[in-house]
CSV table of C-alpha atoms and ligand atoms in Angstrom, one decimal:
chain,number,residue,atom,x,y,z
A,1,UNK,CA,0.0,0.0,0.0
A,2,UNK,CA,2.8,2.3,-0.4
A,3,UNK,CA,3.1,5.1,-2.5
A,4,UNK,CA,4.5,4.5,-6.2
A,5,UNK,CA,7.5,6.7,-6.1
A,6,UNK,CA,8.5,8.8,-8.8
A,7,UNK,CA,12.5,8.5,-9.6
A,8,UNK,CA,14.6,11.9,-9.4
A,9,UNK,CA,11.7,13.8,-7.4
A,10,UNK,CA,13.1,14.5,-3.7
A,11,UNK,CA,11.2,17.1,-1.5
A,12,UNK,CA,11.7,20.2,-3.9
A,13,UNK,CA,13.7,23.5,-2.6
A,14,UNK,CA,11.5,25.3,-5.0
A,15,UNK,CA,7.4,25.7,-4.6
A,16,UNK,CA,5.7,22.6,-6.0
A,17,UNK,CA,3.3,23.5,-8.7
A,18,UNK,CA,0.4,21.4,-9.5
A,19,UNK,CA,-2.1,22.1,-12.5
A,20,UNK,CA,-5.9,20.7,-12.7
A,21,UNK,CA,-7.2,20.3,-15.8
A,22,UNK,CA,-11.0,19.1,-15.6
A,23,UNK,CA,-13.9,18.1,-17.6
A,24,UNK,CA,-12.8,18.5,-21.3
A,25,UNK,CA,-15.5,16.5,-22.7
A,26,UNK,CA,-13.6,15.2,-25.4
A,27,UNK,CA,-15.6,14.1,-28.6
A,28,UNK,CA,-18.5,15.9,-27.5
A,29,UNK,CA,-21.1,17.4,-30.3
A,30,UNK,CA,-22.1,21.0,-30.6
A,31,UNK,CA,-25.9,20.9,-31.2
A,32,UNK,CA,-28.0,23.5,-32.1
A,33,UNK,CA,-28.2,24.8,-28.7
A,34,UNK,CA,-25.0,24.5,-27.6
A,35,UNK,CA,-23.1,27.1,-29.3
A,36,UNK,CA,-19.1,27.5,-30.0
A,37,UNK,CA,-18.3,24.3,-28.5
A,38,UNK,CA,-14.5,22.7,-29.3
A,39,UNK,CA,-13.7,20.6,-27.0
A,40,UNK,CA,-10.4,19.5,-28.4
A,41,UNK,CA,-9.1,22.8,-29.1
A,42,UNK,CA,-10.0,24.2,-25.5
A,43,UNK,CA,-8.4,21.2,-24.3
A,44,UNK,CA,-5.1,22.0,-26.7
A,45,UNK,CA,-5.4,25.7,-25.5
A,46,UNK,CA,-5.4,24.5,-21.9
A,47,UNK,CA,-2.2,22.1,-22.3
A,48,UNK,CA,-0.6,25.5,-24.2
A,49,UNK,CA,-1.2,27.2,-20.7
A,50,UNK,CA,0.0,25.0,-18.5
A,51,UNK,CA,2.9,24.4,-20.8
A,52,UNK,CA,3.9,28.3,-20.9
A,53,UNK,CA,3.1,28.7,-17.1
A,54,UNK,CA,6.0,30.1,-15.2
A,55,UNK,CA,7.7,28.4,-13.3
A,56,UNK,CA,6.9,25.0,-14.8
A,57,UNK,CA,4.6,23.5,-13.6
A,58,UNK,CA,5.7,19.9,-11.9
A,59,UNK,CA,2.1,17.9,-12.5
A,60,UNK,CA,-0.7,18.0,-14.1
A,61,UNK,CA,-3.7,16.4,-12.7
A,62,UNK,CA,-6.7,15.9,-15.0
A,63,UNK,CA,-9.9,15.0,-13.0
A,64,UNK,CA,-12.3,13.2,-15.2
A,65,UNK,CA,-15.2,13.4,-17.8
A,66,UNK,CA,-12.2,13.5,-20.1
A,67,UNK,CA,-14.0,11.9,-23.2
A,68,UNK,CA,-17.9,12.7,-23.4
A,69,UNK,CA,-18.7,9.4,-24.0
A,70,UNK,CA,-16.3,7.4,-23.5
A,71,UNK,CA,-15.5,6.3,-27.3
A,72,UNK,CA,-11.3,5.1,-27.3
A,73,UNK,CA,-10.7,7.0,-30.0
A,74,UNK,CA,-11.5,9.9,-27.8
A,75,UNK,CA,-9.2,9.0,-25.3
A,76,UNK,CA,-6.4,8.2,-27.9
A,77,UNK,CA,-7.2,12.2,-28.8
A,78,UNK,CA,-6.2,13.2,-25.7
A,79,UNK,CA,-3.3,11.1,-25.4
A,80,UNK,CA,-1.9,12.8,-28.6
A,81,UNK,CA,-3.0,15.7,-27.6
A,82,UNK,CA,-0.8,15.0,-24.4
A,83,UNK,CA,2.2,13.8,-26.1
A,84,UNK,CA,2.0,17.0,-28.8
A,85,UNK,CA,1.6,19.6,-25.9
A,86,UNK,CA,3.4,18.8,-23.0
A,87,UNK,CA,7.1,17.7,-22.6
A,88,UNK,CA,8.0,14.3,-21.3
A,89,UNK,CA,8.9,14.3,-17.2
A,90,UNK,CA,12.2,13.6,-18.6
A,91,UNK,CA,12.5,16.5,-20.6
A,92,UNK,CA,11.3,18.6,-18.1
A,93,UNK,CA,7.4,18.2,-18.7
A,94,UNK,CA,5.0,18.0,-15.9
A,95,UNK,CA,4.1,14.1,-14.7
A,96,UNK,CA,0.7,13.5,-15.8
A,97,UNK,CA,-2.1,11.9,-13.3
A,98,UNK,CA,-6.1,11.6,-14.3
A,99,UNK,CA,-9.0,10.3,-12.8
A,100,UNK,CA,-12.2,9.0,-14.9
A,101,UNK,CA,-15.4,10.8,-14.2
A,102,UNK,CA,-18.9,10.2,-15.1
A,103,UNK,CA,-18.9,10.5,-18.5
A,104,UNK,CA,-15.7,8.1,-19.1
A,105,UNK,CA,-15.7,4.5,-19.1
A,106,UNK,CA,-12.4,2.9,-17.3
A,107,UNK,CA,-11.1,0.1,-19.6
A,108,UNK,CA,-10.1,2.1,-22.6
A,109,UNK,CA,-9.3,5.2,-20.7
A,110,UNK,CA,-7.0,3.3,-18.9
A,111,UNK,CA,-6.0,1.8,-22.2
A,112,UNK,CA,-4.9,4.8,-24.1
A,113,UNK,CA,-3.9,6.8,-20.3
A,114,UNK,CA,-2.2,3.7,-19.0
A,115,UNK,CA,0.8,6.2,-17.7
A,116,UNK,CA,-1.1,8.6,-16.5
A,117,UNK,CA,-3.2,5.9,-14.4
A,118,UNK,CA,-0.5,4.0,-12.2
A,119,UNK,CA,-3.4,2.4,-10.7
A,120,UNK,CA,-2.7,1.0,-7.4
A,121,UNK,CA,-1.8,-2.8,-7.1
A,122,UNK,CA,-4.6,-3.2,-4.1
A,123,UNK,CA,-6.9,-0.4,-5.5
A,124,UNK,CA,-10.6,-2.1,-5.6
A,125,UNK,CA,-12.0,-3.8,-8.4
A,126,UNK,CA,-11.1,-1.9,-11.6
A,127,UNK,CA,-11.0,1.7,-9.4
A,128,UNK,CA,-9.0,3.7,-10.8
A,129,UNK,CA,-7.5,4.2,-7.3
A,130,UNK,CA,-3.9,6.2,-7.4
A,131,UNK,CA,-1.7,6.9,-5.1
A,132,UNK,CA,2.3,8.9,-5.8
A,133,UNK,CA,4.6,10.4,-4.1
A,134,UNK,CA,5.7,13.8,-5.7
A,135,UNK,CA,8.3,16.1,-4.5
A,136,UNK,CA,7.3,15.6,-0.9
A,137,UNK,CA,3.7,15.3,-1.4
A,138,UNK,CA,1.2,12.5,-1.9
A,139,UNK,CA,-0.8,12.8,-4.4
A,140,UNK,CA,-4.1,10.2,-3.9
A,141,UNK,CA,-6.6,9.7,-6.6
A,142,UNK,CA,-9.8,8.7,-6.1
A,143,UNK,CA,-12.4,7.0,-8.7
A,144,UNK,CA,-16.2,8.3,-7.5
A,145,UNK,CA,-17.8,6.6,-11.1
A,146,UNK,CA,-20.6,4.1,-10.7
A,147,UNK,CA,-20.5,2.7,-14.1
A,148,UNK,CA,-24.0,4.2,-16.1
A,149,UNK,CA,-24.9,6.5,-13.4
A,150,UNK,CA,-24.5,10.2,-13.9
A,151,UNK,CA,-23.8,10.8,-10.1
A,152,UNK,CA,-21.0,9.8,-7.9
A,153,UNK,CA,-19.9,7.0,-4.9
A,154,UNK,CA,-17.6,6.4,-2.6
A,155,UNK,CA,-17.8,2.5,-1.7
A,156,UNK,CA,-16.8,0.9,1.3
A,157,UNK,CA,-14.0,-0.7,-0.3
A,158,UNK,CA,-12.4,2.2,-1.5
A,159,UNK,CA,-13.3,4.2,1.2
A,160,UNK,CA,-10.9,1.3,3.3
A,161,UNK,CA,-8.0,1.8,0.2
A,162,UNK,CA,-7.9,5.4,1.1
A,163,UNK,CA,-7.7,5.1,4.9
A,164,UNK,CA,-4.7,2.4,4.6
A,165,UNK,CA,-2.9,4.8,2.3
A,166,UNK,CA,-3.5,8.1,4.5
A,167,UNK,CA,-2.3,5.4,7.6
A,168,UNK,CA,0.8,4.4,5.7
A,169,UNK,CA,1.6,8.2,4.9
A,170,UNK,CA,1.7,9.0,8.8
A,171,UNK,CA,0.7,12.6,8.8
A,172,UNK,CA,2.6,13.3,5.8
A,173,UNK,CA,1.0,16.1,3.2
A,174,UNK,CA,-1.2,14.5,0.8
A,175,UNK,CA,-3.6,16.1,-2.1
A,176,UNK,CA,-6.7,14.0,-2.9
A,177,UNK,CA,-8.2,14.3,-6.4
A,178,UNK,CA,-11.6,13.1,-7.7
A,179,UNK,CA,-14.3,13.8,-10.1
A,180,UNK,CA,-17.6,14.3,-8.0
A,181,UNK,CA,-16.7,16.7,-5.6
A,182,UNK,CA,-17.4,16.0,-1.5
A,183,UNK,CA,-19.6,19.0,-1.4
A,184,UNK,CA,-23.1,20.7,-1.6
A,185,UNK,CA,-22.7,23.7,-4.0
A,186,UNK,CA,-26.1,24.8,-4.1
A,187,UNK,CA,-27.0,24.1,-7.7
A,188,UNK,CA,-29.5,21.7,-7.1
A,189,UNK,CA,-29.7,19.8,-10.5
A,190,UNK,CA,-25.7,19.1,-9.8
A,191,UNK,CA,-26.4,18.2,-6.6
A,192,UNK,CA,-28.8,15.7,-7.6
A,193,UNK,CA,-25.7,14.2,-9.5
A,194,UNK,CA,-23.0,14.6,-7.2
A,195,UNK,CA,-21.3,12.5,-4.3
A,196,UNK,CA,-24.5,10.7,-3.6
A,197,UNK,CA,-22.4,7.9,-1.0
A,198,UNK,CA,-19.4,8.1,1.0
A,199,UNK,CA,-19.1,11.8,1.6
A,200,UNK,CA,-19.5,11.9,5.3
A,201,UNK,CA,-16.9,8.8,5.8
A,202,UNK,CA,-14.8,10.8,3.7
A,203,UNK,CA,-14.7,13.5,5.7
A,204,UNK,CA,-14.4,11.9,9.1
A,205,UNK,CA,-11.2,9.9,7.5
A,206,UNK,CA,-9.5,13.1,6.2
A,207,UNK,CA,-10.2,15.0,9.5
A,208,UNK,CA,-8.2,11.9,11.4
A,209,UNK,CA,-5.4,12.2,9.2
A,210,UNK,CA,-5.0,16.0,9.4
A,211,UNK,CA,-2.9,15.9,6.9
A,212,UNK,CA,-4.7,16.8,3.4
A,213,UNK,CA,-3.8,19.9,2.3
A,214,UNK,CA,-7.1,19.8,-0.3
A,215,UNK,CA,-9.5,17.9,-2.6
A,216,UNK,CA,-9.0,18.6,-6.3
A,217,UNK,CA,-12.3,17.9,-8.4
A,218,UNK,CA,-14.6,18.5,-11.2
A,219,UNK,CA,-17.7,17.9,-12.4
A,220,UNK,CA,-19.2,21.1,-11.5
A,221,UNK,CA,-18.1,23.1,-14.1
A,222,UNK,CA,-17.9,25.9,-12.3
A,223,UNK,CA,-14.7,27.5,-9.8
A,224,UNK,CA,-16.5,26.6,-6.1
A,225,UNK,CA,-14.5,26.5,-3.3
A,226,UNK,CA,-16.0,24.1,0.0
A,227,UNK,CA,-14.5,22.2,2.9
A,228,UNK,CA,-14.8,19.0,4.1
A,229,UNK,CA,-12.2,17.5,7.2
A,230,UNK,CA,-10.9,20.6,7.7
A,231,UNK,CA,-9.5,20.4,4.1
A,232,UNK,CA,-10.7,22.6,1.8
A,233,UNK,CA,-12.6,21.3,-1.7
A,234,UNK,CA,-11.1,23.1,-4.5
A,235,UNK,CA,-13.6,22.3,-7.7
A,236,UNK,CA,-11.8,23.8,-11.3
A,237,UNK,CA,-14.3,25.0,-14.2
A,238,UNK,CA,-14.3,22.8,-17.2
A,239,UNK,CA,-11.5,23.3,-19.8
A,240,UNK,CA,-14.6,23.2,-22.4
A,241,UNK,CA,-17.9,25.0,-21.3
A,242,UNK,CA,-19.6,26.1,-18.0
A,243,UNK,CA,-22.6,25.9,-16.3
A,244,UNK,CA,-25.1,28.6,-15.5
A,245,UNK,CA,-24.7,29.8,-11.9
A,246,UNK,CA,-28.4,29.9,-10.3
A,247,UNK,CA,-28.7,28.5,-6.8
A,248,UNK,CA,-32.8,28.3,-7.0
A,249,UNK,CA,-34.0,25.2,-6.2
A,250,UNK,CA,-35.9,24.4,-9.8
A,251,UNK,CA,-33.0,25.9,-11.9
A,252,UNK,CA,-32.8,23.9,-15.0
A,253,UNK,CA,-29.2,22.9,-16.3
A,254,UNK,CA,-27.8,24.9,-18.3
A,255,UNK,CA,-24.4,25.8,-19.7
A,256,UNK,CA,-22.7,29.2,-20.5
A,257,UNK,CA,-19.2,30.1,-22.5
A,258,UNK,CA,-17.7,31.8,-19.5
A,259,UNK,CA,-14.1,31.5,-20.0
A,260,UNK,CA,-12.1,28.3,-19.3
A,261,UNK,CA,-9.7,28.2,-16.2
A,262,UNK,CA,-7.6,25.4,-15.2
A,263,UNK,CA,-6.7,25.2,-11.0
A,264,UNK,CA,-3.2,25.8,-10.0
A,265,UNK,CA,-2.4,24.9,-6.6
A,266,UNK,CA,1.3,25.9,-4.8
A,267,UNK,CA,2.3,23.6,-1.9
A,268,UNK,CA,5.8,24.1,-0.2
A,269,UNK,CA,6.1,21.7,3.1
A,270,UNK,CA,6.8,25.2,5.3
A,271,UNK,CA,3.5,27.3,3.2
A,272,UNK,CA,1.3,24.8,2.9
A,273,UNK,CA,-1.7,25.4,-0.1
A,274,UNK,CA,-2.6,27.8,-2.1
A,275,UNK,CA,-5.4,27.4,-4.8
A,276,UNK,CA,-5.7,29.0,-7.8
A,277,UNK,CA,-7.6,29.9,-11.0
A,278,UNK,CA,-6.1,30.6,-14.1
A,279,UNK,CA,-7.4,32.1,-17.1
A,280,UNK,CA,-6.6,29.9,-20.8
A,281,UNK,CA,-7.3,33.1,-22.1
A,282,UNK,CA,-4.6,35.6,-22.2
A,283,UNK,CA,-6.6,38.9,-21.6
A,284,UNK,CA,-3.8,41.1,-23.5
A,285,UNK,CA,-0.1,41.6,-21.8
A,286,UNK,CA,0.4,42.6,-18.0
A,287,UNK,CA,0.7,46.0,-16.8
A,288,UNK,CA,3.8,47.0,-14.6
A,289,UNK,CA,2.5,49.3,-11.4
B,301,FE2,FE1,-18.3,17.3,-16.8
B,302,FE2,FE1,-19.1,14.9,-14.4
């Protein structure tokens, strides 16, 4: 139940940097109410960002609904769109780590992602449960799908996987990522498909270990920021599209081109976290005050 460990990456002297790149919805269709939708050139605009970003960023964390519906040559899309973009670790490129979500199907995610899903030798079933160690920090993945459902669970069983892993890392400074985010945001049509099981367990397990320094997800489309543990939950918009923000009760779904943003968290041992947005777009050059 140990960590994989990543050759060459001792506790950093610099600030860790870790990018979130979430829900591109790869090979989804724009319909006639759906507007300027390009899912693979947001996603290739969003792997431009994070591959300009400054300092470089050390991972890249991609938290589900990657394809829209799960086709393998949607997944073999992003896996060129991976190996086009981004440098190798070796060459100084970020090391790549993703979670399914909803909309994906595991066995040819896994299939075409197979390095960015080290999936855990005692991980449940076919969970794509991950757990490295990255420059001093643990990174855990955790896979909320339940296969044809549009909402999330966390199961027992992998509920048990992640309290063995936070055990074995003994207080140590971990970042959990997942999908379905351990949260109520409000927008009740989301919340009707969110983390329907395990989010209570969840939080009682992170709270013990003390040590989580924040839940990355998705699914929300939307930049929300909640807390759970004591840890915060940091969801990213979608690389793609948005949804509408209206907290009334009856709201019906809806989606909106509000910009894309990926989430860029900073961790040193000494800091701690800090979560933010950035903007794919470029909004014209800086000005010096
Ligand atoms: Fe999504
Ligand atoms: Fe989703």
């Amino acid at each position: 139940m140990s960590a994989a460990q990543d050759p060459g990456t001792p506790p950093r002297p610099h600030a860790m940097l870790i990018a979130q790149i979430t829900d591109p919805h790869i090979g989804l269709q724009p319909g006639p109410a759906t507007g300027p939708l390009d899912p693979t050139g947001s996603l290739r605009r969003a792997l431009a960002h994070v591959r300009a970003l400054q300092p470089a960023v050390d991972v890249l964390l991609l938290t589900g609904d990657l394809a829209d519906s799960g086709r393998p040559q949607d997944y073999a899309e992003i896996a060129t769109l991976l190996a086009d973009t981004l440098p190798t670790p070796a060459d100084g490129g970020p090391r790549v780590l993703a979670v399914p979500g909803n909309h994906d199907r595991r066995a040819p995610a896994r299939q075409a992602l197979a390095a960015a899903m080290p999936v855990a030798p005692d991980a449940p079933g076919d969970c794509v449960c991950l757990h490295v160690e990255h420059g001093g920090l643990h990174l855990i993945g955790l896979d909320t799908v339940v296969p044809g459902a549009a909402h999330g669970a966390l199961a027992a069983e992998q509920l048990a996987w992640l309290q063995r892993h936070l055990t074995a890392c003994a207080g140590a400074p971990v970042l959990i990522f997942m999908h379905h985010p351990p949260l109520i945001s409000g927008m009740a049509a989301m919340d009707a498909c969110g983390l329907l099981q395990g989010r209570a367990e969840l939080g009682r397990i992170v709270a013990a270990h003390g040590g989580v320094q924040a839940i990355a997800a998705g699914h929300l489309h939307r930049a929300i920021v909640g807390q759970l543990g004591g840890a915060p939950v940091v969801v990213a918009p979608s690389s793609s599209h948005q949804l509408t923000l209206d907290l009334r009760p009856d709201a019906p779904l809806a989606l909106r081109f509000e910009p894309p943003m990926i989430g860029l968290y900073r961790w040193t041992a000494a800091d701690g976290i800090a979560c933010h947005f950035s903007y794919v777009e470029a909004f014209g050059p800086s000005h010096p005050i």
